PDB file of N, CA and C in Angstrom:
ATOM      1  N   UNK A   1     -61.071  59.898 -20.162  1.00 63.00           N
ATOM      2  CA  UNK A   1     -59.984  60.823 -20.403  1.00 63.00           C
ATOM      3  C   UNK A   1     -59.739  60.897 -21.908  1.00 63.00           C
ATOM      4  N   UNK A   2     -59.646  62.236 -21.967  1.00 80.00           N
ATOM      5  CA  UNK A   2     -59.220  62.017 -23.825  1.00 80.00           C
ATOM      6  C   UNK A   2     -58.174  61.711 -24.256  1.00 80.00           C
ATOM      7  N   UNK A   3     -57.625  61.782 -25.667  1.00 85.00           N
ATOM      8  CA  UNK A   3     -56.387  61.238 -25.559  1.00 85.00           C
ATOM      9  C   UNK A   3     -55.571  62.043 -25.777  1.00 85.00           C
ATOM     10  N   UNK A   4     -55.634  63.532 -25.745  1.00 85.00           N
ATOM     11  CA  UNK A   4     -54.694  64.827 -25.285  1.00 85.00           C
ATOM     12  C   UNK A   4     -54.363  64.662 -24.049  1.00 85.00           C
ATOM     13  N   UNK A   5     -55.326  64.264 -22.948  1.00 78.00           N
ATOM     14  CA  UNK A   5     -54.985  64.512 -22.115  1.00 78.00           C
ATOM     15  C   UNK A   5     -54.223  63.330 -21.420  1.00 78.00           C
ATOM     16  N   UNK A   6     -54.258  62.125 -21.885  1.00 82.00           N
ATOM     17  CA  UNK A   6     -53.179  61.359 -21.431  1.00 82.00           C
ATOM     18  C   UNK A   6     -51.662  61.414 -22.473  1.00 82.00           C
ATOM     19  N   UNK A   7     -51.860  62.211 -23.103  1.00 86.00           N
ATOM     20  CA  UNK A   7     -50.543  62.441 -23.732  1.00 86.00           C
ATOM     21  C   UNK A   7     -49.983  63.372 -22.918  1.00 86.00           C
ATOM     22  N   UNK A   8     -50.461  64.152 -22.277  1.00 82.00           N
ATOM     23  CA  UNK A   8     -49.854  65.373 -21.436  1.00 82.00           C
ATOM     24  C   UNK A   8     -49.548  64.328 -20.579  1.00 82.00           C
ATOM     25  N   UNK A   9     -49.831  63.513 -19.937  1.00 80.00           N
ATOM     26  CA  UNK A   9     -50.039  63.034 -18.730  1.00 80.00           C
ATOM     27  C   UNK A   9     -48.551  61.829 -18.836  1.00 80.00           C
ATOM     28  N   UNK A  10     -48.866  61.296 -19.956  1.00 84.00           N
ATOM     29  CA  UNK A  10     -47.431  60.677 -20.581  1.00 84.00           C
ATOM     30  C   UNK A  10     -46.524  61.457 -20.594  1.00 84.00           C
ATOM     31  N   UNK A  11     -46.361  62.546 -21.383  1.00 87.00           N
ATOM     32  CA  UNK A  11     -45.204  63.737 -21.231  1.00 87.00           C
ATOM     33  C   UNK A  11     -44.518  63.969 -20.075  1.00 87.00           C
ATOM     34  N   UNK A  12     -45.593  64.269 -19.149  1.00 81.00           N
ATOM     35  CA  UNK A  12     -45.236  65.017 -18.197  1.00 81.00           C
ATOM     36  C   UNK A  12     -44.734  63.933 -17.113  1.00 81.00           C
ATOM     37  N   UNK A  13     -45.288  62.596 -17.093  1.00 82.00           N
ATOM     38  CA  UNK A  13     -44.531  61.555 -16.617  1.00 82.00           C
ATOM     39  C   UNK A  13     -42.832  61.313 -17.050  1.00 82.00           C
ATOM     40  N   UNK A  14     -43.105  61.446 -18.268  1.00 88.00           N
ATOM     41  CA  UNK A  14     -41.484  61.475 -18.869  1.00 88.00           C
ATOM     42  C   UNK A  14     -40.725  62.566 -18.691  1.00 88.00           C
ATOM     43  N   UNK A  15     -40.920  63.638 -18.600  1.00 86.00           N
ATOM     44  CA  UNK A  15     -39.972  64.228 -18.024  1.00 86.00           C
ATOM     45  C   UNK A  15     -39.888  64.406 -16.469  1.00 86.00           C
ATOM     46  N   UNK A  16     -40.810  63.706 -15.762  1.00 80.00           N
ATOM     47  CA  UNK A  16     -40.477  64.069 -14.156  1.00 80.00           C
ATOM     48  C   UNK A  16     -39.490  62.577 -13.884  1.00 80.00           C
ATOM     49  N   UNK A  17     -39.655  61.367 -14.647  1.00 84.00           N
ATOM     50  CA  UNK A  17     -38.469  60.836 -14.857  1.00 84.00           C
ATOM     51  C   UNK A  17     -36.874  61.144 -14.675  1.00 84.00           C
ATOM     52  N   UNK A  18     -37.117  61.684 -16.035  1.00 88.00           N
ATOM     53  CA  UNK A  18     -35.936  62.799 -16.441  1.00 88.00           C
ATOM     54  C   UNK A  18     -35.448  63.400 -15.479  1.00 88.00           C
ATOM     55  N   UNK A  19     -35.951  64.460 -15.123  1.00 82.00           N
ATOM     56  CA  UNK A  19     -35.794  65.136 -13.684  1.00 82.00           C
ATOM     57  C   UNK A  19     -35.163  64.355 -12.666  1.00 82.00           C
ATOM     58  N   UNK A  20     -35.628  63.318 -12.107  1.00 80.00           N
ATOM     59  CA  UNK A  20     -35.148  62.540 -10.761  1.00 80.00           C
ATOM     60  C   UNK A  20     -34.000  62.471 -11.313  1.00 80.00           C
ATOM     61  N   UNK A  21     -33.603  61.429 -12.581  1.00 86.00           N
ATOM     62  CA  UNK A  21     -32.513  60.947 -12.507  1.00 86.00           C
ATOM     63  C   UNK A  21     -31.181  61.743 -12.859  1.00 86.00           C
ATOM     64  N   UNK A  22     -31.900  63.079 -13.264  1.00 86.00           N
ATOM     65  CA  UNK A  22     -30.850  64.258 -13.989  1.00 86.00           C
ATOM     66  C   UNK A  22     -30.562  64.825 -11.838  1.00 86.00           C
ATOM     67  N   UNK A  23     -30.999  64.787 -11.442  1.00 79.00           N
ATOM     68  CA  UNK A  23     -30.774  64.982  -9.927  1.00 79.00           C
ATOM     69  C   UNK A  23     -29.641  63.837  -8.997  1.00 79.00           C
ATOM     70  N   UNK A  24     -30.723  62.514  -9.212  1.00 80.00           N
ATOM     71  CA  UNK A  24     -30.010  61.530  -8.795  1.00 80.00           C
ATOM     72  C   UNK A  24     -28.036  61.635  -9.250  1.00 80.00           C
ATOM     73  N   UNK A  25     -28.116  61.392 -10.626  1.00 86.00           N
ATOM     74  CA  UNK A  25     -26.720  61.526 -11.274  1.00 86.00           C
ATOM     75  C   UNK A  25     -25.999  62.819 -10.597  1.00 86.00           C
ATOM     76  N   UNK A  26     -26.697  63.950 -10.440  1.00 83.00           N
ATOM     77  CA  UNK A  26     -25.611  65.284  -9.540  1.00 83.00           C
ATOM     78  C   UNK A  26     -25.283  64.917  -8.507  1.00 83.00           C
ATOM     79  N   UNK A  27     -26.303  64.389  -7.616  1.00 79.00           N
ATOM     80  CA  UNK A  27     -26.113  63.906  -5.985  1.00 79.00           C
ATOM     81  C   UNK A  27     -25.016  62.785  -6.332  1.00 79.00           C
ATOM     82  N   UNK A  28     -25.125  62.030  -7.248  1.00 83.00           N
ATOM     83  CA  UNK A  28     -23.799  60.936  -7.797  1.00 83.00           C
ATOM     84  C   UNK A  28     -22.408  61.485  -7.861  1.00 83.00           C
ATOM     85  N   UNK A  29     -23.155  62.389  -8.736  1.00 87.00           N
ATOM     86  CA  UNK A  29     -21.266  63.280  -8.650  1.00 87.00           C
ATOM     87  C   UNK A  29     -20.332  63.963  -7.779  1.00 87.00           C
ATOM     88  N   UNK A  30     -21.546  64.588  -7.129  1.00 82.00           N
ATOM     89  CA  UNK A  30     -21.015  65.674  -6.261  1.00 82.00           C
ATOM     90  C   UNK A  30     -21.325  65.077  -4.685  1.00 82.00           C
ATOM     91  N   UNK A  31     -21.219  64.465  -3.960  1.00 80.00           N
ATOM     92  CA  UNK A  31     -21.847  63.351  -2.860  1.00 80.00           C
ATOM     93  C   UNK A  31     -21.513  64.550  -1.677  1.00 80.00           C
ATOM     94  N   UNK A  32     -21.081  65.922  -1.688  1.00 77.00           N
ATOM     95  CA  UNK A  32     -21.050  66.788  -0.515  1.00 77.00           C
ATOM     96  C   UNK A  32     -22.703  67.214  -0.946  1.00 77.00           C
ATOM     97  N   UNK A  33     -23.193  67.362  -2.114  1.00 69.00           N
ATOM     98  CA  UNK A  33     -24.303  67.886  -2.280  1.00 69.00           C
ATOM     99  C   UNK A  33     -25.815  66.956  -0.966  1.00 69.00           C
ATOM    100  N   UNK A  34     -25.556  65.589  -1.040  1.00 72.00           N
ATOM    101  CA  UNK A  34     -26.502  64.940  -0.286  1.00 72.00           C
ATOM    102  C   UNK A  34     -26.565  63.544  -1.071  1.00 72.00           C
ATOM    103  N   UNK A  35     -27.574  62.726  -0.170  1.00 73.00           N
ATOM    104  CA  UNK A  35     -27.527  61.276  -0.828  1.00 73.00           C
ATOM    105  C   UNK A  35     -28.070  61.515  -1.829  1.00 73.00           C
ATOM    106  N   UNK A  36     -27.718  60.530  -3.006  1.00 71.00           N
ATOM    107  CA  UNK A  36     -28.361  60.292  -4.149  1.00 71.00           C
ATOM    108  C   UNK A  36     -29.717  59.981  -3.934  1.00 71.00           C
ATOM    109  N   UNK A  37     -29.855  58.870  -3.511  1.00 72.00           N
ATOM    110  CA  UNK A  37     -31.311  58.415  -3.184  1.00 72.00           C
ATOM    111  C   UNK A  37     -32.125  59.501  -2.220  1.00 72.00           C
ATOM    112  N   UNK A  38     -32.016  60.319  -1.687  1.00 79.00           N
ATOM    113  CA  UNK A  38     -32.564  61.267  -0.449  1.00 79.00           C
ATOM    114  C   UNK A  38     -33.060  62.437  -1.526  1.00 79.00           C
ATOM    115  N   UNK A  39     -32.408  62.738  -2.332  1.00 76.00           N
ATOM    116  CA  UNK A  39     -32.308  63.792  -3.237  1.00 76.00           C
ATOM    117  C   UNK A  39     -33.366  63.113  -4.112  1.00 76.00           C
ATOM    118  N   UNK A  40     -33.100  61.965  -5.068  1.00 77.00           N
ATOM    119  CA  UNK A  40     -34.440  61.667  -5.963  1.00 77.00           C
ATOM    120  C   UNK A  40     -35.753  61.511  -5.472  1.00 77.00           C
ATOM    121  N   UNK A  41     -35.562  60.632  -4.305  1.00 78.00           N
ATOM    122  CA  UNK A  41     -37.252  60.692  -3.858  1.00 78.00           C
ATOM    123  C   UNK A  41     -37.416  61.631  -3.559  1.00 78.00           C
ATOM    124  N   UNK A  42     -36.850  62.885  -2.824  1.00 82.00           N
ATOM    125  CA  UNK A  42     -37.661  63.762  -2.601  1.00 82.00           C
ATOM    126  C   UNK A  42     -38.114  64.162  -3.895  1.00 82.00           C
ATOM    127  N   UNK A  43     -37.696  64.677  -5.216  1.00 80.00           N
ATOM    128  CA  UNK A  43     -37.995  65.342  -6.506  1.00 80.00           C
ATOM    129  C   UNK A  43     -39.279  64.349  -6.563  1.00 80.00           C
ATOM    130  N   UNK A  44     -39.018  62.961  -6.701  1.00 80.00           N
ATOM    131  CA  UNK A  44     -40.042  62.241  -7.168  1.00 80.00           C
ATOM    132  C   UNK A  44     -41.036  61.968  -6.533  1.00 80.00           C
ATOM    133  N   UNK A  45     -41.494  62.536  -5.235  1.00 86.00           N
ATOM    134  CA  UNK A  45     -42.668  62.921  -4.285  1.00 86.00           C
ATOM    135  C   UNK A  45     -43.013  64.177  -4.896  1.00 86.00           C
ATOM    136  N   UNK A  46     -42.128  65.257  -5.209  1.00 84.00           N
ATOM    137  CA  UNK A  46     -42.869  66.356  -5.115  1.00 84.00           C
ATOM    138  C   UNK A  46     -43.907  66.424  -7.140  1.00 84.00           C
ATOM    139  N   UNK A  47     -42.714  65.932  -7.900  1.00 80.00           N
ATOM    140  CA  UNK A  47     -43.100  65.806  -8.845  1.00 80.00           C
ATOM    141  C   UNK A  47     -44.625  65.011  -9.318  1.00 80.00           C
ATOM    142  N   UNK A  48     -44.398  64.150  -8.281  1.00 81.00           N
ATOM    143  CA  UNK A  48     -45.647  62.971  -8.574  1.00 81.00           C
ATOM    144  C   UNK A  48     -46.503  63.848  -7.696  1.00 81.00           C
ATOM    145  N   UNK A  49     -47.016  65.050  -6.833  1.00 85.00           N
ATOM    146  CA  UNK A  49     -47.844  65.332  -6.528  1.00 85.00           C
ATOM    147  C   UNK A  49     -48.027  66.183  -8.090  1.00 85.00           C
ATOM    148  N   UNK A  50     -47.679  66.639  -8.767  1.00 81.00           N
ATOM    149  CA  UNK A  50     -47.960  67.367  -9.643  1.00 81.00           C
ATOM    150  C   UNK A  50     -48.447  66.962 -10.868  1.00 81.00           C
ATOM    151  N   UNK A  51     -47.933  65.782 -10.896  1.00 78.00           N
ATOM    152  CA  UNK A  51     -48.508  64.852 -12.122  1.00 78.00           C
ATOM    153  C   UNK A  51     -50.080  64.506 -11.610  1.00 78.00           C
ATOM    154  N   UNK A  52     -49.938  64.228 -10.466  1.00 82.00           N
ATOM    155  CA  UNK A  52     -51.411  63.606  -9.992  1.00 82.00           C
ATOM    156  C   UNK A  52     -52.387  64.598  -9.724  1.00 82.00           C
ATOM    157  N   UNK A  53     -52.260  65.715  -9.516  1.00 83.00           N
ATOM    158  CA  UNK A  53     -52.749  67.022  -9.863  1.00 83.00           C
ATOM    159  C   UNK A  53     -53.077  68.020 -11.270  1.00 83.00           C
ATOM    160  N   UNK A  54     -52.361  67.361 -12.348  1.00 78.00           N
ATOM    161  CA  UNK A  54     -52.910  67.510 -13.506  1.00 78.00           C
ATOM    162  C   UNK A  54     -53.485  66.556 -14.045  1.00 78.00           C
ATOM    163  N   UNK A  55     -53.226  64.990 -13.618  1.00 76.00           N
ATOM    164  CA  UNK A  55     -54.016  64.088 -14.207  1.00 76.00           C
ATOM    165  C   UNK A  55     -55.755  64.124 -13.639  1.00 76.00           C
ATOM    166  N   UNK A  56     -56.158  64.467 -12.472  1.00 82.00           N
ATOM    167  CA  UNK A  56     -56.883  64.828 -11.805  1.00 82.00           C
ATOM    168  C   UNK A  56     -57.903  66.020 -12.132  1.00 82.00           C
ATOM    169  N   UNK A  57     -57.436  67.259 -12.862  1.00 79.00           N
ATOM    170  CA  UNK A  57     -57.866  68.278 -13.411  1.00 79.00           C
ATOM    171  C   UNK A  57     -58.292  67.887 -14.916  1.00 79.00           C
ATOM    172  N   UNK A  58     -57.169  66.570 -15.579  1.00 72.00           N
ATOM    173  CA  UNK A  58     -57.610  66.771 -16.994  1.00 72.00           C
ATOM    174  C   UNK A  58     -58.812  65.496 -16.744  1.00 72.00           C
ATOM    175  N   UNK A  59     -58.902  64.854 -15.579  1.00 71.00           N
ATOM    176  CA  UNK A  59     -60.414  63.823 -15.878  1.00 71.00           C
ATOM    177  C   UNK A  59     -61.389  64.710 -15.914  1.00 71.00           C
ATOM    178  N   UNK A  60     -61.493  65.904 -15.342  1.00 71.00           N
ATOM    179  CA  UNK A  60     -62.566  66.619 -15.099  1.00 71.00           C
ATOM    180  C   UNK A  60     -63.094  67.387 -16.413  1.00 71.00           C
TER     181      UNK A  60
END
């Protein structure tokens, strides 16, 4: 892998981070919205298919 492409791959890890917990914290606030935890994993399933889908494209 080159090392563009694990910088994307770093990036894009860091912000799907970001993401969960910018979710998690709403489901925190607002608790009619849904569980906190129900709400992040789902983001962080769907996200991590996407990371693993560009990490996958940039080995190639």
């Amino acid at each position: 892998m080159s090392l563009l492409a694990l910088l994307v791959v770093l990036l894009l890890f860091l912000v799907v981070l970001l993401v969960v917990s910018a979710l998690g914290y709403a489901a925190y606030r607002h608790p009619v919205l849904t569980q906190p935890l129900t709400v992040s994993l789902a983001a962080a399933t769907t996200l991590g298919s996407v990371v693993a889908t560009v990490a996958t494209i940039a080995v190639r």
